[in-house]
Coordinates of C-alpha atoms in Angstrom, one line a residue:
M1 CA -159.5 67.3 25.3
R2 CA -161.8 66.0 22.8
K3 CA -164.2 69.0 22.9
I4 CA -160.8 71.0 22.8
W5 CA -160.3 69.4 19.7
L6 CA -163.5 69.3 17.8
I7 CA -163.9 73.5 19.2
I8 CA -160.2 74.0 17.5
M9 CA -161.1 72.8 14.0
L10 CA -164.9 74.4 14.5
S11 CA -163.2 78.0 14.6
M12 CA -161.0 77.0 12.3
T13 CA -163.6 75.6 9.8
T14 CA -165.5 79.0 10.5
A15 CA -162.2 81.0 9.4
C16 CA -161.5 79.2 6.4
A17 CA -165.8 80.2 5.1
Q18 CA -165.2 83.9 5.7
L19 CA -161.8 84.2 3.7
Q20 CA -162.7 85.7 -0.2
V21 CA -160.2 84.0 -3.0
W22 CA -158.3 87.1 -4.2
T23 CA -157.7 86.4 -8.1
G24 CA -155.4 89.1 -8.6
Q25 CA -158.0 91.0 -10.8
T26 CA -159.8 94.0 -10.4
P27 CA -163.4 93.6 -11.0
K28 CA -164.9 95.0 -14.1
T29 CA -167.2 97.5 -14.5
A30 CA -170.4 98.3 -15.9
P31 CA -169.4 99.9 -18.9
E32 CA -166.0 97.5 -19.8
L33 CA -168.6 95.0 -19.8
Q34 CA -170.6 97.0 -22.5
W35 CA -167.4 97.9 -24.6
E36 CA -166.3 94.6 -24.6
A37 CA -169.7 93.1 -25.8
R38 CA -170.1 96.8 -28.9
Y39 CA -165.9 96.3 -29.7
L40 CA -167.5 92.8 -31.3
E41 CA -170.6 94.2 -32.8
L42 CA -168.2 96.5 -34.4
Q43 CA -166.0 94.4 -35.6
Q44 CA -169.0 93.0 -37.2
L45 CA -169.6 96.5 -38.9
N46 CA -168.0 96.1 -42.4
N47 CA -170.5 97.1 -45.0
W48 CA -171.5 100.9 -44.4
A49 CA -171.1 104.7 -45.7
F50 CA -171.6 108.3 -44.0
R51 CA -171.3 111.1 -45.4
G52 CA -170.2 114.4 -43.6
R53 CA -168.3 117.4 -43.9
T54 CA -164.1 116.9 -43.0
I55 CA -161.4 119.6 -41.4
I56 CA -158.2 119.1 -41.6
T57 CA -155.3 121.6 -40.3
Q58 CA -151.7 121.1 -40.8
G59 CA -149.3 123.1 -39.4
R60 CA -150.7 126.5 -41.4
E61 CA -152.3 125.5 -43.3
G62 CA -156.2 124.2 -43.1
W63 CA -159.0 122.4 -45.8
N64 CA -162.1 122.0 -44.9
A65 CA -163.7 119.2 -47.4
G66 CA -167.0 117.4 -48.0
V67 CA -166.8 113.5 -47.3
Y68 CA -168.3 110.7 -48.5
W69 CA -166.8 107.6 -47.2
R70 CA -167.2 104.0 -48.4
E71 CA -166.6 101.0 -46.9
Q72 CA -167.0 97.3 -48.2
T73 CA -164.3 95.3 -46.3
P74 CA -161.2 94.8 -47.5
D75 CA -162.1 97.8 -50.7
F76 CA -162.6 101.2 -48.9
S77 CA -162.4 105.1 -51.2
I78 CA -163.4 108.4 -49.4
R79 CA -164.6 110.8 -51.7
L80 CA -163.8 115.2 -50.9
S81 CA -164.9 117.5 -52.3
G82 CA -165.1 121.7 -52.1
P83 CA -162.9 123.9 -51.7
F84 CA -160.2 121.5 -51.6
A85 CA -157.4 120.0 -54.2
Q86 CA -158.3 121.4 -57.2
G87 CA -162.5 120.9 -56.2
G88 CA -161.8 117.4 -54.8
M89 CA -160.4 114.0 -55.3
L90 CA -161.2 110.3 -54.8
L91 CA -159.1 107.8 -52.7
E92 CA -159.5 104.0 -53.8
G93 CA -158.2 101.3 -52.3
R94 CA -158.5 97.7 -53.4
E95 CA -156.4 94.6 -52.7
E96 CA -153.4 95.4 -52.9
R97 CA -153.0 98.8 -55.0
V98 CA -154.2 102.7 -53.1
T99 CA -155.6 105.1 -56.2
M100 CA -155.5 108.6 -55.7
T101 CA -158.1 110.7 -58.6
L102 CA -158.1 114.6 -59.0
N103 CA -161.5 116.0 -60.2
S104 CA -158.9 117.1 -63.0
G105 CA -158.5 113.3 -63.6
E106 CA -155.2 113.4 -63.4
Q107 CA -154.2 109.8 -61.2
L108 CA -151.3 108.9 -58.5
S109 CA -151.1 105.4 -56.7
A110 CA -148.7 103.5 -54.6
E111 CA -149.4 100.2 -52.4
T112 CA -150.7 102.4 -48.9
P113 CA -152.8 105.0 -48.7
E114 CA -150.1 106.0 -46.3
A115 CA -147.7 106.1 -48.9
L116 CA -150.0 107.9 -51.5
L117 CA -150.9 111.0 -49.3
A118 CA -148.1 111.8 -47.7
E119 CA -146.6 111.6 -51.2
A120 CA -148.7 113.3 -53.3
L121 CA -150.3 115.8 -50.7
G122 CA -147.8 116.0 -48.3
W123 CA -150.4 114.2 -45.0
L124 CA -149.6 112.3 -42.6
L125 CA -152.3 110.6 -42.2
P126 CA -152.7 107.3 -41.3
V127 CA -156.1 106.0 -43.4
S128 CA -155.5 102.4 -42.6
A129 CA -156.1 103.2 -38.4
L130 CA -159.1 105.3 -39.5
R131 CA -161.1 102.5 -41.1
D132 CA -161.3 101.8 -38.0
W133 CA -161.3 105.5 -35.3
V134 CA -164.2 106.2 -37.1
R135 CA -166.2 103.0 -36.3
G136 CA -165.9 104.6 -33.3
M137 CA -163.4 101.1 -32.0
P138 CA -158.3 101.4 -31.8
Y139 CA -156.6 100.4 -34.7
A140 CA -155.9 96.4 -34.1
A141 CA -152.5 97.1 -35.2
M142 CA -151.7 99.0 -33.5
N143 CA -151.2 99.9 -29.1
V144 CA -153.7 100.8 -27.2
D145 CA -151.9 104.0 -25.0
D146 CA -154.9 104.8 -23.2
M147 CA -158.9 104.0 -23.8
Q148 CA -161.9 106.0 -21.8
L149 CA -165.3 105.3 -21.8
D150 CA -168.6 106.8 -21.3
N151 CA -170.8 105.2 -18.9
Q152 CA -173.1 103.3 -22.1
G153 CA -169.2 102.2 -22.6
R154 CA -168.6 104.0 -25.9
I155 CA -165.4 105.3 -26.1
T156 CA -164.6 109.5 -24.9
L157 CA -160.5 109.2 -24.9
L158 CA -158.7 107.0 -26.9
H159 CA -154.9 107.6 -27.4
Q160 CA -153.3 105.6 -29.6
A161 CA -149.2 105.5 -31.0
G162 CA -149.0 109.4 -30.7
W163 CA -152.7 110.2 -31.7
E164 CA -155.3 111.3 -30.2
V165 CA -159.1 110.2 -31.1
S166 CA -161.7 112.6 -29.1
Y167 CA -164.8 111.6 -29.9
E168 CA -167.4 114.1 -29.3
E169 CA -170.9 112.8 -30.3
Y170 CA -172.6 110.3 -31.2
M171 CA -175.6 108.4 -33.1
P172 CA -178.1 105.6 -34.5
F173 CA -176.3 103.2 -36.9
S174 CA -178.3 99.9 -37.3
G175 CA -178.1 98.9 -33.7
Q176 CA -175.7 100.2 -33.2
Q177 CA -174.2 103.7 -31.9
V178 CA -172.0 105.3 -34.6
P179 CA -169.1 108.4 -34.1
A180 CA -170.9 111.6 -35.4
K181 CA -168.0 114.0 -34.2
V182 CA -164.5 112.3 -33.7
F183 CA -161.0 114.9 -33.7
I184 CA -157.6 113.4 -34.8
K185 CA -154.9 115.0 -33.5
H186 CA -151.5 114.7 -33.5
P187 CA -148.5 117.2 -33.1
D188 CA -148.3 117.6 -37.1
L189 CA -151.9 117.4 -38.0
S190 CA -155.2 117.1 -37.3
V191 CA -158.6 116.2 -38.4
R192 CA -162.2 116.6 -37.7
L193 CA -164.8 114.3 -38.7
L194 CA -168.4 115.3 -38.3
M195 CA -170.8 113.0 -40.1
N196 CA -173.9 114.0 -41.2
R197 CA -175.1 110.4 -42.1
W198 CA -174.7 107.0 -41.9
D199 CA -176.2 104.8 -44.1
S200 CA -175.8 100.3 -45.1
L201 CA -174.1 98.4 -48.2

């Protein structure tokens, strides 16, 4: 009888050893792990600038301009030049005020860049979100509806608050991979950004 109990106990011990603990979580893929590390690094990328071109389309209207974007968190400036808005404009954000200066010298201001662009140009463009999107990361103040990664942990497609952000190309900068071509779409407006060069500030 004692031998029978020993056999039963050994069988139970072997069965328990073969059980795998299920945590209810799917193991993360390599790109997801790469993205987590990449995201932490991108959050530290606060002082930068890039030069390039942008094409903005709203309805049947379109604008093509050179762009020079400087970011020294929390301040930023976006200069658009070329065949656009009487030759160009400068959008500057400092503290809790945003100012737009046209080449004609006319100045407009508002509390947010979104309010200023809507009032001055009729654009419903989430500039606050763009400040994160152009770095290749989601805007922290919006829920992420969908995000797709490539095999290097870089975002290829992002959906937030009705906006679709498509990252078509990246380039090296400051030990990171940053966007070189970004296409941002909304039912009412689209923006294509082509970055030629990134610089540290």
